[in-house]
Each structure stands twice: as C-alpha cells, then as structure tokens.
Coordinates of C-alpha atoms in Angstrom, one line a residue:
Chain R
X1 CA 0.0 0.0 0.0
X2 CA 1.4 3.4 -0.9
X3 CA 1.4 5.9 1.9
X4 CA 1.3 9.1 0.0
X5 CA -1.2 10.3 -2.6
X6 CA 0.6 12.2 -5.4
X7 CA -0.9 15.3 -7.0
X8 CA -2.1 14.9 -10.5
X9 CA 0.4 16.1 -13.1
X10 CA -0.2 19.7 -14.2
X11 CA -2.4 20.1 -17.3
X12 CA -0.7 20.9 -20.6
X13 CA -0.8 24.7 -21.1
X14 CA -2.9 25.9 -24.0
X15 CA 0.0 27.2 -26.1
X16 CA 1.9 23.9 -25.8
X17 CA -1.1 21.9 -26.9
X18 CA -1.7 24.2 -29.9
X19 CA 1.9 23.8 -30.9
X20 CA 1.8 20.1 -30.6
X21 CA -1.4 19.6 -32.5
X22 CA -1.0 22.2 -35.3
X23 CA 2.7 22.9 -35.7
X24 CA 4.5 19.6 -34.9
X25 CA 6.2 19.2 -38.3
X26 CA 7.0 21.4 -41.4
X27 CA 4.1 19.8 -43.3
X28 CA 1.8 20.4 -40.3
X29 CA 2.9 24.1 -40.3
X30 CA 2.2 24.4 -44.0
X31 CA -1.3 22.9 -43.8
X32 CA -2.1 25.0 -40.8
X33 CA -1.0 28.3 -42.4
X34 CA -2.7 27.6 -45.8
X35 CA -6.0 26.7 -44.1
X36 CA -5.8 29.7 -41.8
X37 CA -5.2 32.1 -44.7
X38 CA -8.1 30.5 -46.7
X39 CA -10.4 30.8 -43.7
X40 CA -9.5 34.4 -43.1
X41 CA -10.1 35.3 -46.8
X42 CA -13.5 33.6 -46.7
X43 CA -14.4 35.4 -43.5
X44 CA -13.2 38.7 -44.8
X45 CA -15.3 38.4 -47.9
X46 CA -18.3 37.4 -45.9
X47 CA -18.0 40.4 -43.6
X48 CA -17.3 42.7 -46.5
X49 CA -20.4 41.5 -48.4
X50 CA -22.7 41.5 -45.4
X51 CA -21.5 44.7 -43.5
X52 CA -18.7 46.7 -45.1
X53 CA -19.8 47.1 -48.7
X54 CA -23.5 46.6 -48.2
X55 CA -26.4 49.0 -48.7
X56 CA -28.8 49.3 -45.8
X57 CA -31.9 51.5 -46.5
X58 CA -34.7 51.5 -49.0
X59 CA -33.8 55.0 -50.1
X60 CA -30.3 53.9 -51.0
X61 CA -31.6 51.2 -53.3
X62 CA -30.2 52.9 -56.5
X63 CA -26.7 52.5 -55.1
X64 CA -27.1 48.7 -55.1
X65 CA -26.1 48.3 -58.7
X66 CA -22.6 49.8 -58.0
X67 CA -22.1 48.2 -54.6
X68 CA -20.2 45.0 -54.3
X69 CA -21.9 44.0 -51.0
X70 CA -25.4 42.9 -50.0
X71 CA -28.4 45.1 -50.8
X72 CA -30.3 45.0 -47.5
X73 CA -32.6 47.6 -48.9
X74 CA -34.9 44.8 -50.0
X75 CA -35.3 43.7 -46.4
X76 CA -35.9 47.3 -45.3
X77 CA -38.5 47.8 -47.9
X78 CA -40.2 44.4 -47.9
X79 CA -39.8 43.0 -44.3
X80 CA -43.5 43.4 -43.7
X81 CA -44.4 41.0 -46.5
X82 CA -41.8 38.5 -45.1
X83 CA -43.1 38.7 -41.6
X84 CA -46.8 39.0 -42.3
X85 CA -47.6 37.5 -45.7
X86 CA -51.0 38.5 -46.9
X87 CA -52.2 39.7 -43.5
X88 CA -53.9 43.1 -43.9
X89 CA -51.4 45.9 -43.5
X90 CA -53.3 48.0 -40.9
X91 CA -53.7 44.8 -38.7
X92 CA -50.0 43.8 -38.7
X93 CA -49.7 44.7 -35.0
X94 CA -52.2 41.9 -34.3
X95 CA -50.0 39.4 -36.1
X96 CA -46.9 40.7 -34.2
X97 CA -48.5 40.4 -30.8
X98 CA -49.9 37.0 -31.7
X99 CA -46.5 35.8 -32.8
X100 CA -44.9 37.1 -29.6
X101 CA -47.6 35.4 -27.5
X102 CA -47.1 32.1 -29.2
X103 CA -43.3 32.3 -28.8
X104 CA -43.7 33.2 -25.2
X105 CA -46.0 30.2 -24.7
X106 CA -43.4 27.9 -26.3
X107 CA -40.6 29.3 -24.2
X108 CA -42.6 29.2 -21.0
X109 CA -43.5 25.5 -21.5
X110 CA -39.8 24.8 -21.8
X111 CA -39.3 26.1 -18.2
X112 CA -39.4 23.2 -15.7
X113 CA -41.6 25.2 -13.4
X114 CA -44.5 24.8 -15.8
X115 CA -44.0 21.0 -16.0
X116 CA -47.3 19.8 -14.6
X117 CA -50.4 18.8 -16.4
X118 CA -52.5 21.6 -15.0
X119 CA -50.0 24.4 -15.6
X120 CA -49.2 23.3 -19.1
X121 CA -52.9 23.0 -20.0
X122 CA -53.7 26.4 -18.7
X123 CA -50.6 27.9 -20.4
X124 CA -51.4 26.4 -23.8
X125 CA -55.1 27.0 -23.8
X126 CA -54.5 30.7 -22.9
X127 CA -51.7 31.0 -25.4
X128 CA -53.7 29.5 -28.3
X129 CA -56.9 31.4 -27.3
X130 CA -55.0 34.8 -27.3
X131 CA -53.3 33.9 -30.6
X132 CA -56.6 32.9 -32.2
X133 CA -58.4 36.0 -30.9
X134 CA -55.7 38.3 -32.3
X135 CA -55.3 36.5 -35.6
X136 CA -58.9 35.7 -36.4
X137 CA -60.5 38.6 -34.7
X138 CA -64.3 38.9 -34.6
X139 CA -64.4 40.0 -30.9
X140 CA -63.8 43.3 -29.2
X141 CA -64.1 45.2 -32.4
X142 CA -61.3 43.3 -34.2
X143 CA -62.1 42.7 -37.8
X144 CA -62.3 39.0 -38.9
X145 CA -59.3 37.7 -40.8
X146 CA -59.7 34.2 -42.0
X147 CA -56.8 31.7 -41.9
X148 CA -56.3 31.9 -45.7
X149 CA -54.9 35.4 -45.2
X150 CA -52.7 34.5 -42.3
X151 CA -49.0 34.3 -43.2
X152 CA -45.4 34.9 -42.6
X153 CA -43.6 34.2 -39.3
X154 CA -46.9 34.1 -37.3
X155 CA -48.2 31.2 -39.5
X156 CA -44.9 29.3 -39.3
X157 CA -44.8 29.6 -35.6
X158 CA -48.5 28.7 -35.3
X159 CA -48.2 25.6 -37.4
X160 CA -45.1 24.5 -35.5
X161 CA -46.7 25.0 -32.2
X162 CA -50.0 23.4 -33.1
X163 CA -48.3 20.4 -34.7
X164 CA -46.1 19.9 -31.6
X165 CA -49.0 20.3 -29.3
X166 CA -51.3 17.8 -31.0
X167 CA -48.4 15.5 -32.1
X168 CA -46.6 15.1 -28.9
X169 CA -49.4 13.6 -26.8
X170 CA -50.4 11.5 -29.8
X171 CA -46.9 10.2 -30.2
X172 CA -46.8 9.1 -26.5
X173 CA -50.1 7.3 -26.9
X174 CA -48.8 5.6 -30.1
X175 CA -45.5 4.6 -28.5
X176 CA -47.3 3.1 -25.5
X177 CA -49.9 1.5 -27.8
X178 CA -47.2 -0.2 -29.9
X179 CA -45.8 -1.8 -26.8
X180 CA -49.2 -2.9 -25.5
X181 CA -49.5 -6.4 -24.1
X182 CA -52.6 -6.9 -26.2
X183 CA -51.5 -8.1 -29.6
X184 CA -54.4 -6.5 -31.4
X185 CA -53.7 -3.1 -30.2
X186 CA -49.9 -3.4 -30.7
X187 CA -50.4 -4.6 -34.3
X188 CA -53.0 -1.9 -35.2
X189 CA -50.9 0.9 -33.8
X190 CA -47.8 -0.5 -35.5
X191 CA -49.7 -0.6 -38.8
X192 CA -50.9 3.0 -38.2
X193 CA -47.4 4.3 -37.5
X194 CA -45.8 2.4 -40.4
X195 CA -48.5 3.6 -42.8
X196 CA -48.0 7.3 -42.0
X197 CA -44.2 6.9 -42.0
X198 CA -44.2 5.4 -45.4
X199 CA -46.1 8.4 -46.9
X200 CA -44.3 11.5 -47.9
X201 CA -45.3 14.6 -45.9
X202 CA -46.4 16.2 -49.1
X203 CA -48.9 13.5 -49.9
X204 CA -50.4 13.8 -46.4
X205 CA -50.7 17.5 -46.6
X206 CA -52.3 17.3 -50.1
X207 CA -54.7 14.7 -48.9
X208 CA -55.6 16.7 -45.9
X209 CA -56.1 19.9 -47.9
X210 CA -57.7 18.7 -51.1
X211 CA -59.1 15.2 -50.7
X212 CA -60.6 15.0 -47.2
X213 CA -63.3 17.6 -47.9
X214 CA -64.8 15.0 -50.2
X215 CA -64.7 12.3 -47.6
X216 CA -65.6 14.1 -44.3
X217 CA -69.1 15.4 -43.5
X218 CA -69.2 19.2 -43.6
X219 CA -69.3 19.8 -39.8
X220 CA -66.1 17.7 -39.4
X221 CA -64.1 19.4 -42.1
X222 CA -63.0 22.6 -40.4
X223 CA -60.8 25.1 -42.1
X224 CA -58.2 23.9 -44.6
X225 CA -55.5 25.1 -42.2
X226 CA -56.7 22.9 -39.4
X227 CA -57.0 19.9 -41.6
X228 CA -53.4 20.4 -42.8
X229 CA -52.2 20.8 -39.2
X230 CA -53.9 17.6 -38.1
X231 CA -52.4 15.7 -41.0
X232 CA -49.0 17.2 -40.2
X233 CA -49.4 16.3 -36.5
X234 CA -50.2 12.7 -37.4
X235 CA -47.1 12.5 -39.6
X236 CA -45.0 14.1 -36.7
X237 CA -46.5 11.7 -34.2
X238 CA -45.7 8.6 -36.3
X239 CA -42.0 9.5 -36.2
X240 CA -41.9 10.9 -32.7
X241 CA -43.6 7.7 -31.4
X242 CA -40.7 5.6 -32.7
X243 CA -38.2 7.9 -31.0
X244 CA -40.1 7.6 -27.7
X245 CA -40.5 3.8 -28.2
X246 CA -36.7 3.5 -28.6
X247 CA -36.4 5.3 -25.3
X248 CA -38.9 3.0 -23.6
X249 CA -37.2 0.0 -25.0
X250 CA -33.9 1.0 -23.4
X251 CA -35.4 0.9 -19.9
X252 CA -34.6 -2.3 -18.1
X253 CA -37.6 -4.5 -17.3
X254 CA -36.8 -4.3 -13.6
X255 CA -37.8 -0.7 -13.5
X256 CA -41.4 -1.5 -14.3
X257 CA -41.3 -4.6 -12.0
X258 CA -40.1 -2.4 -9.1
X259 CA -43.0 -0.1 -9.8
X260 CA -45.4 -3.0 -9.8
X261 CA -44.2 -4.4 -6.5
X262 CA -44.6 -1.0 -4.9
X263 CA -48.2 -1.2 -5.9
X264 CA -48.1 1.5 -8.6
X265 CA -50.8 1.1 -11.2
X266 CA -50.2 1.3 -15.0
X267 CA -50.7 5.0 -15.4
X268 CA -48.5 5.8 -12.4
X269 CA -45.7 3.6 -13.7
X270 CA -46.0 5.1 -17.2
X271 CA -46.0 8.7 -16.0
X272 CA -43.5 8.5 -13.1
X273 CA -41.1 5.8 -14.1
X274 CA -41.2 4.9 -17.8
X275 CA -41.8 8.2 -19.6
X276 CA -39.3 10.3 -17.7
X277 CA -36.6 7.7 -18.4
X278 CA -37.7 7.3 -22.0
X279 CA -37.5 11.0 -22.6
X280 CA -34.0 11.1 -21.1
X281 CA -32.9 8.1 -23.2
X282 CA -34.0 9.5 -26.6
X283 CA -33.9 13.2 -26.0
X284 CA -31.4 13.9 -28.9
X285 CA -33.7 12.1 -31.3
X286 CA -36.8 13.8 -29.9
X287 CA -35.3 17.3 -30.2
X288 CA -34.1 16.4 -33.7
X289 CA -37.7 15.6 -34.7
X290 CA -38.8 19.1 -33.5
X291 CA -36.0 20.7 -35.5
X292 CA -37.0 18.9 -38.6
X293 CA -40.6 19.7 -38.1
X294 CA -39.9 23.4 -37.7
X295 CA -38.1 23.5 -41.0
X296 CA -40.6 21.3 -42.7
X297 CA -43.4 23.8 -42.0
X298 CA -42.3 25.5 -45.2
X299 CA -43.9 22.6 -47.1
X300 CA -47.4 23.9 -46.4
X301 CA -46.7 26.5 -49.0
X302 CA -47.6 23.8 -51.5
X303 CA -51.2 23.7 -50.4
X304 CA -51.5 27.4 -50.6
X305 CA -50.3 28.9 -47.3
X306 CA -47.9 31.8 -47.2
X307 CA -45.6 30.8 -44.3
X308 CA -42.4 32.7 -44.0
X309 CA -40.5 31.1 -46.8
X310 CA -43.3 31.6 -49.3
X311 CA -43.8 35.2 -48.1
X312 CA -40.1 35.7 -48.6
X313 CA -40.4 34.6 -52.2
X314 CA -43.3 37.1 -52.6
X315 CA -41.0 39.8 -51.2
X316 CA -38.6 39.7 -54.1
X317 CA -41.2 38.7 -56.6
X318 CA -41.9 42.2 -57.9
X319 CA -40.2 44.8 -60.0
X320 CA -36.9 46.2 -58.8
X321 CA -36.4 43.6 -56.1
X322 CA -36.2 40.5 -58.3
X323 CA -32.4 40.5 -58.2
X324 CA -32.1 40.5 -54.5
X325 CA -33.3 37.0 -53.7
X326 CA -30.0 36.1 -52.1
X327 CA -30.4 38.8 -49.4
X328 CA -34.0 37.7 -48.7
X329 CA -33.0 34.0 -48.4
X330 CA -30.1 34.9 -46.1
X331 CA -32.4 36.9 -44.0
X332 CA -35.0 34.1 -43.7
X333 CA -32.2 31.6 -43.1
X334 CA -31.1 33.7 -40.2
X335 CA -34.6 33.7 -38.7
X336 CA -34.8 29.9 -39.1
X337 CA -31.3 29.7 -37.5
X338 CA -32.4 31.7 -34.5
X339 CA -35.3 29.3 -33.8
X340 CA -33.5 26.1 -34.6
X341 CA -30.4 27.0 -32.7
X342 CA -32.4 28.0 -29.7
X343 CA -34.1 24.6 -29.9
X344 CA -30.8 22.8 -30.0
X345 CA -29.4 24.7 -27.1
X346 CA -32.5 24.0 -25.1
X347 CA -32.0 20.3 -26.0
X348 CA -28.4 20.5 -24.7
X349 CA -29.6 22.1 -21.5
X350 CA -32.3 19.4 -21.0
X351 CA -29.8 16.7 -21.6
X352 CA -27.5 18.1 -18.9
X353 CA -30.4 18.6 -16.5
X354 CA -31.8 15.1 -17.0
X355 CA -28.4 13.5 -16.7
X356 CA -28.2 14.5 -13.0
X357 CA -26.9 11.6 -11.0
X358 CA -26.2 9.3 -14.0
X359 CA -22.5 9.9 -13.9
Chain A
X1 CA -65.2 -2.5 -1.8
X2 CA -61.4 -2.5 -1.4
X3 CA -61.7 -1.2 2.1
X4 CA -64.2 -3.9 3.1
X5 CA -61.7 -6.4 1.9
X6 CA -59.0 -4.9 4.0
X7 CA -61.1 -4.9 7.2
X8 CA -62.0 -8.5 6.6
X9 CA -58.4 -9.5 6.4
X10 CA -57.3 -7.5 9.4
X11 CA -60.0 -9.0 11.6
X12 CA -59.5 -12.6 10.9
X13 CA -55.8 -13.1 11.4
X14 CA -54.7 -15.6 8.8
X15 CA -52.1 -18.2 9.9
X16 CA -50.5 -18.6 6.5
X17 CA -48.9 -15.6 4.8
X18 CA -48.5 -17.6 1.5
X19 CA -50.1 -20.8 0.5
X20 CA -49.2 -22.4 -2.9
X21 CA -51.2 -25.5 -3.9
X22 CA -50.1 -27.6 -6.9
X23 CA -48.7 -24.5 -8.7
X24 CA -47.5 -25.1 -12.3
X25 CA -45.9 -22.7 -14.7
X26 CA -44.6 -22.9 -18.2
X27 CA -42.5 -20.5 -20.2
X28 CA -43.8 -21.5 -23.6
X29 CA -43.0 -25.2 -23.6
X30 CA -40.5 -25.1 -20.7
X31 CA -42.0 -26.4 -17.5
X32 CA -40.5 -24.0 -14.9
X33 CA -42.5 -24.9 -11.9
X34 CA -43.8 -28.4 -11.3
X35 CA -46.5 -29.0 -8.7
X36 CA -45.2 -26.6 -6.1
X37 CA -46.8 -26.9 -2.7
X38 CA -45.5 -24.4 -0.2
X39 CA -46.9 -22.8 2.9
X40 CA -45.2 -19.8 4.5
X41 CA -46.5 -19.0 7.9
X42 CA -46.8 -15.6 9.4
X43 CA -43.5 -14.4 10.7
X44 CA -41.8 -17.3 9.2
X45 CA -38.4 -16.9 7.4
X46 CA -37.9 -19.2 4.4
X47 CA -34.7 -19.4 2.4
X48 CA -34.9 -20.9 -1.1
X49 CA -31.8 -22.2 -2.7
X50 CA -30.9 -24.3 -5.7
X51 CA -28.9 -24.3 -8.9
X52 CA -29.5 -21.6 -11.5
X53 CA -32.5 -22.4 -13.7
X54 CA -34.2 -24.4 -10.9
X55 CA -37.2 -22.0 -10.9
X56 CA -36.5 -20.4 -7.5
X57 CA -36.7 -16.8 -8.8
X58 CA -39.8 -17.7 -10.7
X59 CA -41.3 -19.1 -7.6
X60 CA -41.1 -15.9 -5.6
X61 CA -42.0 -13.7 -8.6
X62 CA -45.2 -15.7 -8.8
X63 CA -46.0 -14.6 -5.2
X64 CA -46.2 -10.9 -6.2
X65 CA -47.7 -11.8 -9.6
X66 CA -44.7 -10.5 -11.6
X67 CA -45.2 -13.9 -13.3
X68 CA -48.5 -15.6 -14.0
X69 CA -48.9 -19.3 -13.0
X70 CA -51.0 -21.5 -15.3
X71 CA -52.2 -24.2 -12.9
X72 CA -52.8 -24.4 -9.2
X73 CA -53.7 -21.7 -6.6
X74 CA -51.7 -19.1 -4.8
X75 CA -53.1 -17.5 -1.7
X76 CA -51.3 -14.4 -0.3
X77 CA -52.5 -13.0 3.0
X78 CA -55.9 -14.7 2.5
X79 CA -56.5 -13.4 -1.0
X80 CA -56.3 -15.6 -4.0
X81 CA -54.1 -14.4 -6.9
X82 CA -56.2 -14.4 -10.1
X83 CA -56.6 -12.1 -13.0
X84 CA -58.6 -9.6 -11.1
X85 CA -56.5 -6.4 -11.3
X86 CA -57.9 -4.9 -8.0
X87 CA -56.8 -8.1 -6.2
X88 CA -53.3 -7.9 -7.7
X89 CA -52.8 -4.3 -6.8
X90 CA -54.0 -5.0 -3.3
X91 CA -51.6 -7.9 -2.8
X92 CA -48.7 -6.0 -4.2
X93 CA -49.2 -3.2 -1.7
X94 CA -48.7 -5.7 1.1
X95 CA -45.8 -7.6 -0.4
X96 CA -42.4 -6.0 -0.7
X97 CA -39.8 -7.2 -3.2
X98 CA -36.1 -6.7 -3.3
X99 CA -34.3 -7.5 -6.6
X100 CA -30.9 -8.7 -7.5
X101 CA -30.3 -5.6 -9.7
X102 CA -31.8 -3.1 -7.0
X103 CA -34.0 -1.5 -9.6
X104 CA -34.0 1.9 -8.0
X105 CA -35.5 4.6 -10.1
X106 CA -32.4 6.4 -11.5
X107 CA -34.1 9.7 -12.2
X108 CA -35.1 10.2 -8.6
X109 CA -33.2 10.9 -5.5
X110 CA -33.0 8.3 -2.8
X111 CA -35.6 10.1 -0.8
X112 CA -37.9 10.4 -3.8
X113 CA -37.5 6.7 -4.5
X114 CA -38.8 6.1 -1.0
X115 CA -41.7 8.5 -1.0
X116 CA -43.1 8.0 -4.5
X117 CA -45.3 5.0 -3.8
X118 CA -46.2 6.2 -0.3
X119 CA -47.7 9.3 -1.8
X120 CA -49.3 7.7 -4.9
X121 CA -50.5 4.5 -3.4
X122 CA -51.0 5.3 0.3
X123 CA -52.0 8.8 -0.5
X124 CA -49.8 10.3 2.2
X125 CA -48.7 13.9 2.2
X126 CA -45.1 14.6 1.1
X127 CA -44.2 15.6 4.7
X128 CA -45.6 12.3 6.1
X129 CA -44.0 10.2 3.4
X130 CA -40.6 11.9 3.9
X131 CA -40.7 11.3 7.7
X132 CA -41.4 7.6 7.1
X133 CA -38.7 7.4 4.4
X134 CA -36.1 9.0 6.7
X135 CA -37.0 6.6 9.5
X136 CA -36.3 3.6 7.2
X137 CA -33.2 5.1 5.7
X138 CA -31.9 5.5 9.2
X139 CA -32.8 1.9 9.8
X140 CA -30.7 0.7 6.9
X141 CA -28.1 3.2 8.1
X142 CA -27.8 5.6 5.2
X143 CA -29.9 8.7 6.1
X144 CA -27.0 10.9 4.9
X145 CA -27.5 9.7 1.3
X146 CA -31.1 10.8 1.1
X147 CA -30.6 13.7 -1.4
X148 CA -28.2 11.7 -3.7
X149 CA -29.2 9.9 -6.8
X150 CA -28.9 6.1 -7.0
X151 CA -26.1 6.3 -9.5
X152 CA -23.9 8.1 -6.9
X153 CA -24.1 5.2 -4.5
X154 CA -22.2 1.9 -4.2
X155 CA -24.0 -1.3 -4.9
X156 CA -24.4 -2.2 -1.2
X157 CA -25.9 1.3 -0.5
X158 CA -28.3 1.0 -3.4
X159 CA -29.5 -2.4 -2.2
X160 CA -30.1 -1.0 1.3
X161 CA -32.1 1.9 -0.2
X162 CA -34.1 -0.7 -2.2
X163 CA -34.9 -2.5 1.1
X164 CA -35.8 0.8 2.7
X165 CA -38.0 1.7 -0.2
X166 CA -40.0 -1.5 0.2
X167 CA -40.3 -1.2 3.9
X168 CA -41.7 2.3 3.5
X169 CA -44.9 0.6 2.2
X170 CA -45.2 -1.3 5.4
X171 CA -45.4 -4.7 3.8
X172 CA -46.5 -7.8 5.6
X173 CA -44.2 -10.0 3.6
X174 CA -40.8 -9.3 2.1
X175 CA -39.5 -11.2 -0.9
X176 CA -35.8 -11.2 -1.7
X177 CA -34.6 -12.3 -5.1
X178 CA -30.8 -13.0 -4.8
X179 CA -30.3 -9.6 -3.1
X180 CA -26.5 -10.0 -2.7
X181 CA -25.6 -11.7 -6.0
X182 CA -24.8 -8.5 -7.9
X183 CA -22.7 -7.0 -5.1
X184 CA -19.0 -6.8 -4.7
X185 CA -17.9 -9.2 -1.9
X186 CA -17.0 -6.4 0.6
X187 CA -20.6 -5.1 0.4
X188 CA -22.5 -8.3 1.0
X189 CA -22.4 -8.1 4.8
X190 CA -23.8 -4.6 5.1
X191 CA -26.9 -5.8 3.2
X192 CA -27.2 -9.1 5.1
X193 CA -26.9 -7.2 8.4
X194 CA -30.0 -5.2 7.4
X195 CA -31.8 -8.4 6.5
X196 CA -30.9 -10.1 9.7
X197 CA -32.2 -7.1 11.7
X198 CA -35.4 -7.2 9.7
X199 CA -35.8 -11.0 10.4
X200 CA -35.3 -10.4 14.1
X201 CA -38.1 -8.0 14.2
X202 CA -40.4 -10.7 13.0
X203 CA -40.9 -9.9 9.3
X204 CA -42.3 -12.7 7.2
X205 CA -39.5 -13.3 4.6
X206 CA -38.9 -15.5 1.6
X207 CA -35.3 -15.2 0.4
X208 CA -33.8 -16.7 -2.7
X209 CA -30.1 -16.6 -1.7
X210 CA -26.9 -18.6 -1.7
X211 CA -25.7 -17.0 1.5
X212 CA -25.7 -20.1 3.6
X213 CA -24.4 -18.3 6.6
X214 CA -27.4 -16.1 6.5
X215 CA -29.7 -19.2 6.0
X216 CA -28.2 -20.9 9.0
X217 CA -28.6 -17.8 11.2
X218 CA -32.0 -16.6 10.2
X219 CA -34.1 -19.2 8.4
X220 CA -36.8 -21.2 10.0
X221 CA -36.8 -23.4 7.0
X222 CA -34.5 -24.0 4.0
X223 CA -36.0 -25.1 0.7
X224 CA -34.0 -26.8 -2.0
X225 CA -35.3 -26.6 -5.6
X226 CA -34.0 -28.3 -8.7
X227 CA -35.6 -28.5 -12.2
X228 CA -38.7 -26.7 -11.1
X229 CA -39.5 -29.0 -8.1
X230 CA -39.1 -28.6 -4.4
X231 CA -36.7 -31.4 -3.8
X232 CA -36.2 -31.1 -0.1
X233 CA -37.1 -28.8 2.8
X234 CA -36.0 -28.8 6.4
X235 CA -34.8 -26.7 9.3
X236 CA -31.4 -25.2 8.5
X237 CA -29.7 -27.4 11.1
X238 CA -31.0 -30.6 9.5
X239 CA -30.8 -29.3 5.9
X240 CA -27.1 -28.5 6.1
X241 CA -25.9 -31.3 8.4
X242 CA -28.0 -34.2 7.1
X243 CA -29.3 -33.5 3.6
X244 CA -31.4 -36.5 2.5
X245 CA -31.7 -36.1 -1.3
X246 CA -28.7 -36.8 -3.6
X247 CA -29.2 -33.6 -5.5
X248 CA -29.2 -31.6 -2.3
X249 CA -26.0 -33.3 -1.2
X250 CA -24.4 -32.5 -4.6
X251 CA -25.5 -28.9 -4.5
X252 CA -24.3 -28.3 -1.0
X253 CA -21.0 -29.9 -1.7
X254 CA -20.6 -27.6 -4.6
X255 CA -21.4 -24.4 -2.9
X256 CA -19.8 -25.2 0.4
X257 CA -16.4 -26.1 -1.1
X258 CA -15.3 -22.5 -1.0

C-alpha cells in the first residue's frame, strides 16, 4: 500500500497543446498556415459582403447596382411581406403580438416550473386562445381575418406550435400502444405508424387539404389550415412515437417490475417511471424531430399557405427587387437559424439537466 | 369494496402468509414450476436455494404476480391471486420485493425513491412520506445519502435503499430475489446485516439466496429446488448437516467447497 497520494500532473498549457497539434512538423505548419489564410479570406469576404460594402436602407436602393456588397434595402422595404404575408397591412400589429404570445407560450412551456399537467394545459389554452383571438378577430371590435390570409412568421410559428401540441401527446399514446401487451392493439398501432411513416409529408398535406373535404361530413371538415395541421401532426407523431419507443425499449424491465411491486398502477408507472426515463434516453432524437418539423413547416406553401419562406419569395417577386433574392433567403435563413439554434441549445440544456446523477 | 376487503383481512388473522397449492408454470414449452406446494407461515423466514435455472426466482416472482402461473392456486394473505386487477394491486401493496439488480429509479433521489409509492398509493402527504422514508433510511443506516441519486451510491448502499423503499410501504411479507448476488464481496455483509435485523423484528420473509451463513442464522426453513421442483425442505440445522436427497447433497458440496 502506498502511503502518499501524489498530486495529478499539471495540465498541458494551451500554447503547448496548440503547438503540438498544429505545428509539430514542417508539413503540419504548411497545412495550418494555408488553411488559416483561406479561412481568413473567406471570413473577410463574408464580412465585407454583409456589412462593409452593403447598402442598408430602402432610399439607397439605386446604389445597389454599383455596390459589391449585399443590398439589404430589400429587407428594409419588404420586411412586412416577409413577416406577415397576406395579412392586412393595418392589422400587422395583431400578427406581431400574436406571434410574440405564441413564442412566449413555447418558451414558457420549456421552463421546468411549468411541467405539470394543469399548468401546461392552462398555459397552452391561454396561449392559443389569445393567438386565435388576435389573428382571427371577430371579438372586441377586431375585424375578422380568415386563416387563408394568415401568413409569414406568425403562420410558421403557429403551425409548428399546433403540430407539436397535437403531435406530442399523440406520439406518446402511439408509442405506448405499440408496446401494448394486447397483440391486437400493438399490431393496429404498428400498422398506423408504419402507414404514415411510409407516406411523404407532401402527400399527407395534399390529402388533408384537397381530398378530405370529399370524404368528411361538412361539420367535421373545419378550415383547410386545421386539416393540414392535423395531417402534419399525425405525420409528426408517427415519427416521434418511434423515438419515444426507442427510449422506452432501453429501460430495463426491472424498473417496471419495481414499480409494480410497490403497488403503482399502470398510469402511475408510465408517467412517473417509464416516460421520464424514455425522454431522457431518446432526448437527442426527440429534439431532432422538433427541429426537422420546424423546418418542414415550409412545405405547407404547396397547399397554398404563405408561411415565412413563401412570403419571402413574394418579397422579391416584384419589380426592382427580383435580383435580390439572395439577401432575402439569407435573412430568412437567419430567422430559421435563431429558432432552430435555440431549440438545439435547449435540447443540450435538457440533456444536462436530466443526466443529473447518472455519472 | 377494497376497504371492506382490508377490514376482513385484518379482523380474521390468517395463519398462513402464503399458500401455494399444486402450482405449475410454463415459459412457452418449458415447464419451470412443477406441482409446487408451499406454505409460508406468518413471521416465518424461508430461504430458497438451488442451482441456477431451478425456478426459485420464478417461484417468488409468482407470489407478487410478476409472473402468472397457469395451474394451481396461490393465496397471499388470504387473497387468491387471479386475473382480477384490483386483487393484484391490493396484494402488491402488502408484499415488498427486493431485486438482484436493485431497480432503484435512477431519475429520482434516494428520498424520492422512498416517498413515491407512499404518496401515490398510500395517499400520504409529502411531509408524512418523507418522515417515514427517513425513518427507514436510518434503519438501513444511510440517512445521509437521502438527497443523492442512486447512480452516486455503491451497490451495497443501493440495495439498502431498495430495502428501505420496500419497507416504506409497510409490507406484511418481504421477498428477496438474490439480493446480494450482484454485489462486490465487501458489500455483502452490510446488506445481510440489514436483512438479519429485519428478520429479528419478525418480518415474514422469503429469500432466494446462496448466502448459507445467512440461512443458518435466520431461516426457520430452507427449501432446495431443482428443475422446477421442491426437492427437499427442512430446518437449517438438518438441511445443512443431514441432507437427504442426492441432488441436495451434490448442490451443498458444490457451494460449500469455497
């Protein structure tokens, strides 16, 4: 037995480790220098295009022809189209507030304090009610604006939120159903999931928008937007269910048995023991599905909705702006990035939080 | 209804905690339990041993209905185990089980592990449940670990938490399924000490274990199983010193060599 515990050797200083990994041989030095120069050039051109040589205001638009940089005038002039689509101009404030309310609802439901059935229900019902009141109007002297004229960012956020809200509980039910001990239920749910996974999203949206009106009785049809959202949600749930099922599958059987021997009933075991662990197990895949869904909302343009990408196309679709589609797409890309990046960071935070005590 | 049931049971003190009559069980075509007849009296401590695959784990898993039996009857605390869900839940509340792999809930602290079922099943307040939990954590001598997660504890500590978690439900019978088999050797005794203390308090216990020292010290009766049958049962004294059956002799010679 050794008597003394020796201190750990000091960590390699940063400079040393850089020299070791990047400049350890003449060839290494060459590769490092060449790559660094290329990177700097690329970065310089990007900054130059976006900031140094760019034109910023609508009035300066005539200068765009001479300028070597980006022509942000198009954003200055057309940002309302991008953000609001076909929504009536005087009512844009309604769309803005509705959008903020919906984002606030999403953000709030990400905060652990809200994680109880009651709080979440209250939160989402209030959020959707305010959103609907503002967007649709018809009360408190607000003029009625039907969903066909909703558009831009508000529509994108709304579709994403609604699909997640309907899709998530559905996916949990499907995942549990597929693992049911009753073979009939397990088979049927399996068939349902595989059926919707094998269809392209486009087909589902088309069916929901165009074909279901012929099949459903009038009172069940609802607005086209809601049919599309339900179709989208089923598609989302089919994929998400498989993610959750993977998480459930990874839980050792002993966990459920321990719950049983403590006298917990099925619902208690599912909500307190299985689902929390399943979410932890497959969190990366679950977040991934949300990210994909956020970006796939742009597909609804095909059935005639002007979500943010379609509104963007409309922004450069007329007259003098037709040449500036790159700026518009970069701008929209930035908006997508903000949302998707926040989602990924939130996923990383959750992973860290849920890993507590798992070494 | 359920309450009526409870009262009935409390009033007429049953002599047998567990009664198994001609119990048979198959996994597909494999006959795991063959005509098992077993009575476990109140406050009795029974140790079940036997080679692996002999059906001993399956036997005690049948008692808390983690496994279904196909033939015969099992009576636990005066209630017959059948497919009636209410019956099963009621039995499980009174029967505690400790597993080889501990099966603590990894996403909850030690304290939450101990309070969960009390609050959900016994409908206790958080405060009450925590008081009970701390009392049993003290009993298994790890109250200081209450706020930690199971992953931060050693195997022996986890198994003691698992025992405390079961005791929190105030069970009338405790089942142990090889509670020390997954432990590092130096941790076995801390778990056995807790089990001995429990036995001395008069808990009805059925233990599947190969800890023969424990069996000698605590058991009222040792049961030897092989190939799905109860081959021999006797007091520990007789069982270890004068095993009758050949298979028992072989088994004992194998495990007592070390």
